[in-house]
Amino acid sequence: YFSVAPSLFGDLASRLHKWELTNDQTRIVVEKPFGRDLASAKALNASLAEHFDEGQIYRIDHYLGKETVQNLMAVRFGNMLFEPLWNSQYVDHIQITVAETVGVGGRGDYYDRSGAMRDMVQNHLMQLLCLIAMEPPSKFDPDAVRDEKLKVIRALDPVAPHHVVRGQYDASPDGPSYREAVEDPRSRTESYVAMKVGISNWRWAGTPFYLRTGKRLVARSSEITVVFKELNHSIFGEKQDHRNTLSIRLQPNEGITLNVTIKEPGPGGMRLVDVPLDMTFADALGEEAEDPPDAYERLIMDVIRGNQTLFMRGDEVEAAWAWTDPIIAGWETRGDVPKPYDSGSAGPGDAVQMLARDTRVWREVKP
Ligand code: BG6
């Protein structure tokens, strides 16, 4: 289990081999970060490939071990209900939020060389995006699933500069600012990023995906929300502002909420109201759902069982970097400076404006 600096991966692999500590049954687990750009990820893949087959390499992204993340696939492909609507004809847009309350803490040295884009978007948010957007694999098998995820990444549009907002948290009474935490008063690394992403394929052309993640935000809350389109015609006359939304809460309080429009009870005409069909897994499924196993427990068990479905394949990681690299390169060339935001807020106001330009609003970040 290589939970070490990536610069050691190649040496570890070759020495394990040299001292005959491996055979064709050996599996190696590789922690993130898997490279910091496409070139370094390719070099890492090549150095591991010298001594191990792809089937022996388990690249961990612990988000794939989270119960509710796997549930994305169960909800989509285990129900007849959603899949027919899961496309640009019915879906207005999709929001993916991974909000954290923690700051960079004692990891300033690593984090300041990465930023939210490399630390969260290239891997965790990318995986969530893939699971939400991918075509149904023909079966729940490692390569069938990973082939479909790879197609999503390869169909991602390049991101225009005005479709990205970067932020850096300010100091608050209960914590230092980002720049103080990383001990660099001029750091230009982002602790927050929000972006509008397009997927150029038959299913999603025209439906934007809004992604955001940040540290020192108002709540620890990860959620994916599918916002369906407005009715194309209302028989009730009034201007409709009712939309169905399907929210999948990854953490905390794992669960799913479907907002449906019904008649407001009582006399006096037909007034419509949106109500949640709410299923908190802990309520519906009892104790086991209340305390799901740690993501790593699940993933390590899969390594022992030899199941790679929830691990990233080499080509997937490379494709994710190929999309990420130009975005980061653009910031570097332009000398982009992240926008400051208040610790304990929902992030920089520019992110709100980015959606407002599209006449949309972010979901509230709440615990
Ligand atoms: C890690 C990142 O991969 O994921 C951290 O390096 C981040 O910066 C963490 O805090 C978030 O994981 P979780 O499971 O707490 O959502």
Coordinates of C-alpha atoms and ligand atoms in Angstrom, one line a residue:
Y1 CA 0.0 0.0 0.0
F2 CA 1.9 3.0 -1.3
S3 CA 0.6 5.8 0.9
V4 CA 3.8 7.8 0.3
A5 CA 5.0 10.7 -1.8
P6 CA 4.4 9.9 -5.5
S7 CA 8.1 10.4 -6.2
L8 CA 8.7 7.1 -4.4
F9 CA 6.2 5.0 -6.3
G10 CA 8.6 3.9 -9.1
D11 CA 11.4 3.0 -6.7
L12 CA 9.1 1.1 -4.5
A13 CA 7.7 -0.9 -7.4
S14 CA 11.1 -1.7 -8.8
R15 CA 12.7 -2.7 -5.5
L16 CA 9.7 -4.9 -4.5
H17 CA 10.3 -6.6 -7.8
K18 CA 14.1 -6.8 -7.6
W19 CA 14.0 -8.5 -4.2
E20 CA 11.4 -10.9 -5.4
L21 CA 8.8 -9.8 -3.0
T22 CA 6.1 -9.8 -5.7
N23 CA 4.5 -12.3 -8.0
D24 CA 1.6 -12.2 -10.5
Q25 CA -0.9 -12.3 -7.6
T26 CA 0.6 -9.2 -6.0
R27 CA -1.7 -6.1 -5.8
I28 CA -0.4 -2.7 -5.1
V29 CA -2.5 0.1 -3.8
V30 CA -1.6 3.6 -4.8
E31 CA -2.7 6.7 -2.9
K32 CA -3.4 10.1 -4.4
P33 CA -2.1 12.4 -5.5
F34 CA -1.5 10.4 -8.7
G35 CA 0.7 13.0 -10.3
R36 CA 0.2 16.8 -10.4
D37 CA -0.3 17.0 -14.2
L38 CA -0.6 14.8 -17.3
A39 CA 3.1 14.4 -17.8
S40 CA 3.8 13.3 -14.2
A41 CA 0.8 10.9 -14.2
K42 CA 2.0 9.3 -17.4
A43 CA 5.5 8.9 -15.9
L44 CA 4.0 7.3 -12.8
N45 CA 1.8 4.9 -14.8
A46 CA 4.9 4.0 -16.9
S47 CA 7.0 3.3 -13.9
L48 CA 4.4 1.1 -12.3
A49 CA 3.8 -0.7 -15.6
E50 CA 7.4 -1.8 -15.7
H51 CA 6.7 -4.4 -13.0
F52 CA 2.9 -4.6 -12.6
D53 CA 0.0 -5.2 -15.0
E54 CA -2.9 -2.8 -14.9
G55 CA -5.0 -5.5 -13.2
Q56 CA -2.6 -5.4 -10.2
I57 CA -2.7 -1.7 -9.7
Y58 CA -5.3 -0.2 -7.4
R59 CA -5.4 3.6 -7.6
I60 CA -7.5 4.8 -4.7
D61 CA -10.0 7.6 -4.8
H62 CA -11.7 7.3 -1.4
Y63 CA -14.8 9.0 -2.7
L64 CA -15.6 5.9 -4.7
G65 CA -15.6 3.9 -1.4
K66 CA -18.3 6.1 0.1
E67 CA -21.7 4.3 0.4
T68 CA -23.7 7.1 -1.1
V69 CA -21.4 7.5 -4.0
Q70 CA -21.9 3.8 -4.9
N71 CA -25.6 4.6 -4.4
L72 CA -25.5 7.0 -7.3
M73 CA -25.2 3.9 -9.5
A74 CA -27.9 2.0 -7.6
V75 CA -30.3 4.9 -7.9
R76 CA -29.6 5.5 -11.6
F77 CA -29.4 1.9 -12.8
G78 CA -31.5 0.0 -10.3
N79 CA -34.7 2.1 -10.9
M80 CA -36.8 2.4 -13.9
L81 CA -38.0 5.8 -12.7
F82 CA -35.0 8.1 -13.3
E83 CA -33.0 6.9 -16.3
P84 CA -35.6 8.0 -19.0
L85 CA -35.4 11.5 -17.7
W86 CA -31.7 11.6 -17.2
N87 CA -30.7 13.7 -20.1
S88 CA -30.6 17.3 -21.5
Q89 CA -34.2 17.0 -22.7
Y90 CA -35.4 16.9 -19.1
V91 CA -32.5 18.1 -16.9
D92 CA -31.9 21.8 -16.7
H93 CA -28.6 21.5 -14.9
I94 CA -26.8 19.5 -12.2
Q95 CA -24.9 20.9 -9.2
I96 CA -22.2 19.0 -7.4
T97 CA -21.1 20.5 -4.1
V98 CA -18.4 19.3 -1.8
A99 CA -18.2 21.8 1.0
E100 CA -15.8 21.4 4.0
T101 CA -15.5 23.3 7.2
V102 CA -11.9 22.4 7.8
G103 CA -9.1 24.6 6.6
V104 CA -5.8 23.3 5.3
G105 CA -4.6 22.6 8.9
G106 CA -1.2 21.1 9.1
R107 CA -1.1 20.1 5.4
G108 CA -0.3 23.6 4.2
D109 CA 2.9 22.5 2.6
Y110 CA 1.3 19.9 0.4
Y111 CA -1.9 21.9 -0.2
D112 CA -0.3 25.1 -1.3
R113 CA 1.4 23.2 -4.1
S114 CA -2.0 21.6 -5.1
G115 CA -5.0 23.8 -4.5
A116 CA -8.6 22.7 -4.6
M117 CA -8.4 22.0 -8.4
R118 CA -5.7 19.3 -8.0
D119 CA -6.7 18.2 -4.5
M120 CA -10.5 17.7 -5.0
V121 CA -11.7 18.5 -8.5
Q122 CA -9.3 16.4 -10.7
N123 CA -10.2 13.3 -8.6
H124 CA -13.1 13.3 -6.2
L125 CA -15.5 15.7 -8.0
M126 CA -14.5 14.2 -11.4
Q127 CA -15.5 10.8 -10.1
L128 CA -18.9 12.1 -8.9
L129 CA -19.4 13.8 -12.3
C130 CA -18.6 10.6 -14.1
L131 CA -21.0 8.5 -12.0
I132 CA -23.8 11.1 -12.5
A133 CA -23.2 11.6 -16.2
M134 CA -22.0 8.2 -17.6
E135 CA -24.0 5.9 -19.9
P136 CA -25.3 2.7 -18.3
P137 CA -22.5 0.2 -18.4
S138 CA -23.6 -3.2 -19.7
K139 CA -22.8 -4.8 -16.4
F140 CA -21.4 -3.9 -13.0
D141 CA -17.9 -5.0 -13.9
P142 CA -14.6 -3.1 -13.5
D143 CA -13.9 -2.4 -17.2
A144 CA -17.5 -1.9 -18.2
V145 CA -17.9 0.8 -15.5
R146 CA -14.5 2.4 -16.1
D147 CA -14.9 2.5 -19.9
E148 CA -18.1 4.5 -19.4
K149 CA -16.5 6.9 -17.0
L150 CA -13.6 7.4 -19.3
K151 CA -16.0 8.4 -22.1
V152 CA -17.4 11.1 -19.9
I153 CA -14.0 12.6 -19.1
R154 CA -13.1 12.6 -22.7
A155 CA -16.3 14.4 -23.7
L156 CA -15.7 17.3 -21.2
D157 CA -15.5 20.7 -22.8
P158 CA -12.5 22.9 -22.2
V159 CA -13.5 25.4 -19.5
A160 CA -13.5 29.1 -20.4
P161 CA -11.8 31.4 -17.8
H162 CA -15.1 33.2 -17.1
H163 CA -16.7 29.8 -16.1
V164 CA -14.3 29.4 -13.2
V165 CA -14.2 31.2 -9.9
R166 CA -11.3 30.6 -7.5
G167 CA -11.3 31.7 -3.9
Q168 CA -9.1 31.8 -0.8
Y169 CA -10.5 32.0 2.7
D170 CA -9.9 34.9 5.0
A171 CA -9.1 34.8 8.7
S172 CA -11.9 34.4 11.3
P173 CA -12.0 34.5 15.1
D174 CA -11.6 30.8 15.2
G175 CA -8.9 30.3 12.6
P176 CA -6.1 31.9 10.5
S177 CA -6.5 32.9 6.9
Y178 CA -5.4 30.6 4.1
R179 CA -2.3 32.6 3.5
E180 CA -1.4 32.5 7.2
A181 CA -2.0 28.8 7.3
V182 CA 0.3 28.1 4.5
E183 CA 2.8 30.7 5.7
D184 CA 2.9 32.5 2.4
P185 CA 1.4 36.0 2.4
R186 CA 1.3 36.1 -1.4
S187 CA 0.1 32.6 -2.1
R188 CA -2.1 32.3 -5.2
T189 CA -3.4 28.8 -4.5
E190 CA -7.1 28.4 -4.4
S191 CA -8.9 26.8 -1.4
Y192 CA -12.2 27.1 -3.3
V193 CA -13.2 26.6 -6.8
A194 CA -16.5 26.8 -8.6
M195 CA -16.9 26.0 -12.3
K196 CA -19.4 25.5 -15.1
V197 CA -18.7 22.4 -17.0
G198 CA -20.1 21.1 -20.3
I199 CA -20.2 17.6 -21.6
S200 CA -20.3 17.4 -25.4
N201 CA -22.2 14.2 -26.0
W202 CA -25.7 13.2 -27.2
R203 CA -27.1 12.9 -23.7
W204 CA -25.7 16.1 -22.1
A205 CA -25.1 18.8 -24.7
G206 CA -26.8 21.9 -23.5
T207 CA -27.1 20.8 -19.8
P208 CA -24.4 22.5 -17.6
F209 CA -22.8 20.9 -14.6
Y210 CA -21.9 23.3 -11.9
L211 CA -19.2 22.1 -9.6
R212 CA -17.9 23.7 -6.4
T213 CA -15.7 22.7 -3.5
G214 CA -14.0 24.6 -0.8
K215 CA -12.5 24.7 2.6
R216 CA -13.6 26.7 5.7
L217 CA -17.1 27.0 4.3
V218 CA -20.3 27.3 6.3
A219 CA -21.0 23.6 6.6
R220 CA -19.6 20.2 5.9
S221 CA -22.0 19.1 3.2
S222 CA -21.6 17.1 0.0
E223 CA -24.5 17.0 -2.3
I224 CA -25.4 16.4 -5.9
T225 CA -28.6 17.9 -7.1
V226 CA -30.3 17.2 -10.4
V227 CA -32.6 20.2 -11.3
F228 CA -35.2 19.2 -13.8
K229 CA -36.6 21.6 -16.4
E230 CA -39.7 23.7 -15.9
L231 CA -43.0 22.4 -17.2
N232 CA -43.3 23.2 -20.9
H233 CA -47.0 24.0 -20.3
S234 CA -49.0 24.7 -17.2
I235 CA -52.6 23.8 -17.2
F236 CA -53.0 25.7 -14.0
G237 CA -52.6 29.1 -15.6
E238 CA -50.3 30.7 -13.1
K239 CA -46.7 31.3 -13.9
Q240 CA -45.0 28.1 -12.9
D241 CA -41.9 28.3 -10.9
H242 CA -42.0 24.7 -9.8
R243 CA -39.3 22.3 -10.6
N244 CA -38.5 18.8 -9.6
T245 CA -35.2 18.3 -8.0
L246 CA -33.5 15.2 -7.0
S247 CA -30.8 15.6 -4.3
I248 CA -28.4 13.0 -3.3
R249 CA -26.7 13.8 0.0
L250 CA -23.3 12.2 0.2
Q251 CA -22.4 13.4 3.7
P252 CA -23.6 13.9 6.4
N253 CA -27.1 12.4 6.7
E254 CA -26.8 10.3 3.6
G255 CA -30.0 10.2 1.8
I256 CA -32.1 11.2 -1.2
T257 CA -34.7 13.9 -1.5
L258 CA -37.1 14.2 -4.5
N259 CA -39.0 17.5 -4.6
V260 CA -42.4 17.1 -6.2
T261 CA -45.1 19.6 -6.8
I262 CA -48.5 19.0 -5.3
K263 CA -51.7 20.9 -4.5
E264 CA -51.5 23.1 -1.4
P265 CA -54.2 21.6 0.9
G266 CA -57.3 23.6 1.6
P267 CA -60.1 25.4 -0.3
G268 CA -59.6 28.5 -2.5
G269 CA -58.4 27.3 -5.8
M270 CA -55.5 25.4 -7.2
R271 CA -52.3 26.5 -5.5
L272 CA -49.2 24.5 -6.1
V273 CA -46.5 23.8 -3.5
D274 CA -43.2 21.9 -3.7
V275 CA -42.8 19.2 -1.0
P276 CA -39.9 16.8 -0.4
L277 CA -40.2 13.1 -0.7
D278 CA -37.4 12.6 1.8
M279 CA -35.5 9.4 2.4
T280 CA -32.7 9.6 5.0
F281 CA -31.1 6.2 4.7
A282 CA -30.6 6.0 8.4
D283 CA -34.3 6.3 9.0
A284 CA -35.3 4.0 6.2
L285 CA -32.6 1.3 6.6
G286 CA -31.8 1.4 10.3
E287 CA -28.6 1.1 12.2
E288 CA -26.4 -0.1 9.5
A289 CA -27.0 3.0 7.3
E290 CA -26.4 5.2 10.3
D291 CA -22.8 4.3 10.6
P292 CA -21.7 3.2 7.1
P293 CA -18.2 1.5 7.0
D294 CA -15.4 3.9 6.3
A295 CA -14.7 4.3 2.6
Y296 CA -11.2 2.8 3.1
E297 CA -12.5 -0.3 4.7
R298 CA -14.7 -1.0 1.7
L299 CA -11.9 -0.3 -0.7
I300 CA -9.3 -2.3 1.0
M301 CA -11.7 -5.2 1.1
D302 CA -12.1 -4.8 -2.7
V303 CA -8.4 -5.0 -3.1
I304 CA -8.3 -8.3 -1.2
R305 CA -11.2 -9.6 -3.3
G306 CA -9.5 -8.4 -6.4
N307 CA -12.3 -6.2 -7.6
Q308 CA -11.2 -3.0 -9.4
T309 CA -14.6 -1.5 -10.1
L310 CA -14.1 1.3 -7.6
F311 CA -10.5 2.1 -8.5
M312 CA -9.3 4.5 -11.2
R313 CA -7.7 3.0 -14.2
G314 CA -4.5 4.5 -15.6
D315 CA -6.2 5.9 -18.7
E316 CA -8.9 7.5 -16.6
V317 CA -6.4 9.4 -14.4
E318 CA -4.6 10.6 -17.5
A319 CA -7.7 11.8 -19.2
A320 CA -8.7 13.7 -16.0
W321 CA -5.3 15.4 -16.0
A322 CA -5.5 16.2 -19.7
W323 CA -8.7 18.1 -19.0
T324 CA -7.4 19.8 -15.8
D325 CA -4.0 20.9 -17.1
P326 CA -5.1 23.7 -19.4
I327 CA -7.3 25.2 -16.8
I328 CA -4.5 25.4 -14.3
A329 CA -2.0 26.5 -17.0
G330 CA -4.5 29.4 -17.9
W331 CA -4.4 30.6 -14.3
E332 CA -0.6 30.5 -14.2
T333 CA -0.2 32.4 -17.5
R334 CA -2.7 35.0 -16.5
G335 CA -1.3 35.3 -13.0
D336 CA -4.8 34.7 -11.6
V337 CA -5.4 35.7 -8.0
P338 CA -8.1 33.9 -6.1
K339 CA -10.9 36.0 -4.7
P340 CA -11.0 36.3 -0.9
Y341 CA -14.0 34.8 0.9
D342 CA -15.1 34.9 4.5
S343 CA -14.5 31.7 6.5
G344 CA -17.8 30.3 7.5
S345 CA -19.5 31.6 4.3
A346 CA -20.6 29.8 1.2
G347 CA -17.6 31.0 -0.8
P348 CA -16.9 34.1 -3.0
G349 CA -19.8 36.2 -4.3
D350 CA -18.4 35.7 -7.9
A351 CA -19.6 32.1 -7.8
V352 CA -23.1 33.3 -7.1
Q353 CA -22.8 35.8 -10.0
M354 CA -21.5 33.1 -12.3
L355 CA -24.9 31.2 -11.9
A356 CA -26.9 34.4 -11.8
R357 CA -25.6 35.1 -15.4
D358 CA -27.3 31.9 -16.3
T359 CA -30.4 32.8 -14.3
R360 CA -29.7 30.0 -11.9
V361 CA -28.9 29.8 -8.2
W362 CA -26.7 27.6 -6.1
R363 CA -28.3 25.3 -3.6
E364 CA -27.9 26.5 -0.1
V365 CA -24.9 25.0 1.7
K366 CA -26.3 23.7 5.0
P367 CA -25.4 21.0 7.4
Ligands
BG6_1 C1 -8.8 14.4 0.5 C2 -8.3 15.8 0.3 O1 -8.5 13.6 -0.6 O2 -10.2 14.5 0.7 C3 -8.6 16.7 1.5 O3 -6.8 15.7 0.1 C4 -10.1 16.7 1.8 O4 -8.1 18.0 1.3 C5 -10.6 15.2 1.9 O5 -10.3 17.3 3.0 C6 -12.1 15.2 2.0 O6 -12.5 13.9 2.2 P1 -13.9 13.6 3.1 O7 -14.0 12.2 3.0 O8 -13.7 14.2 4.4 O9 -15.0 14.3 2.3

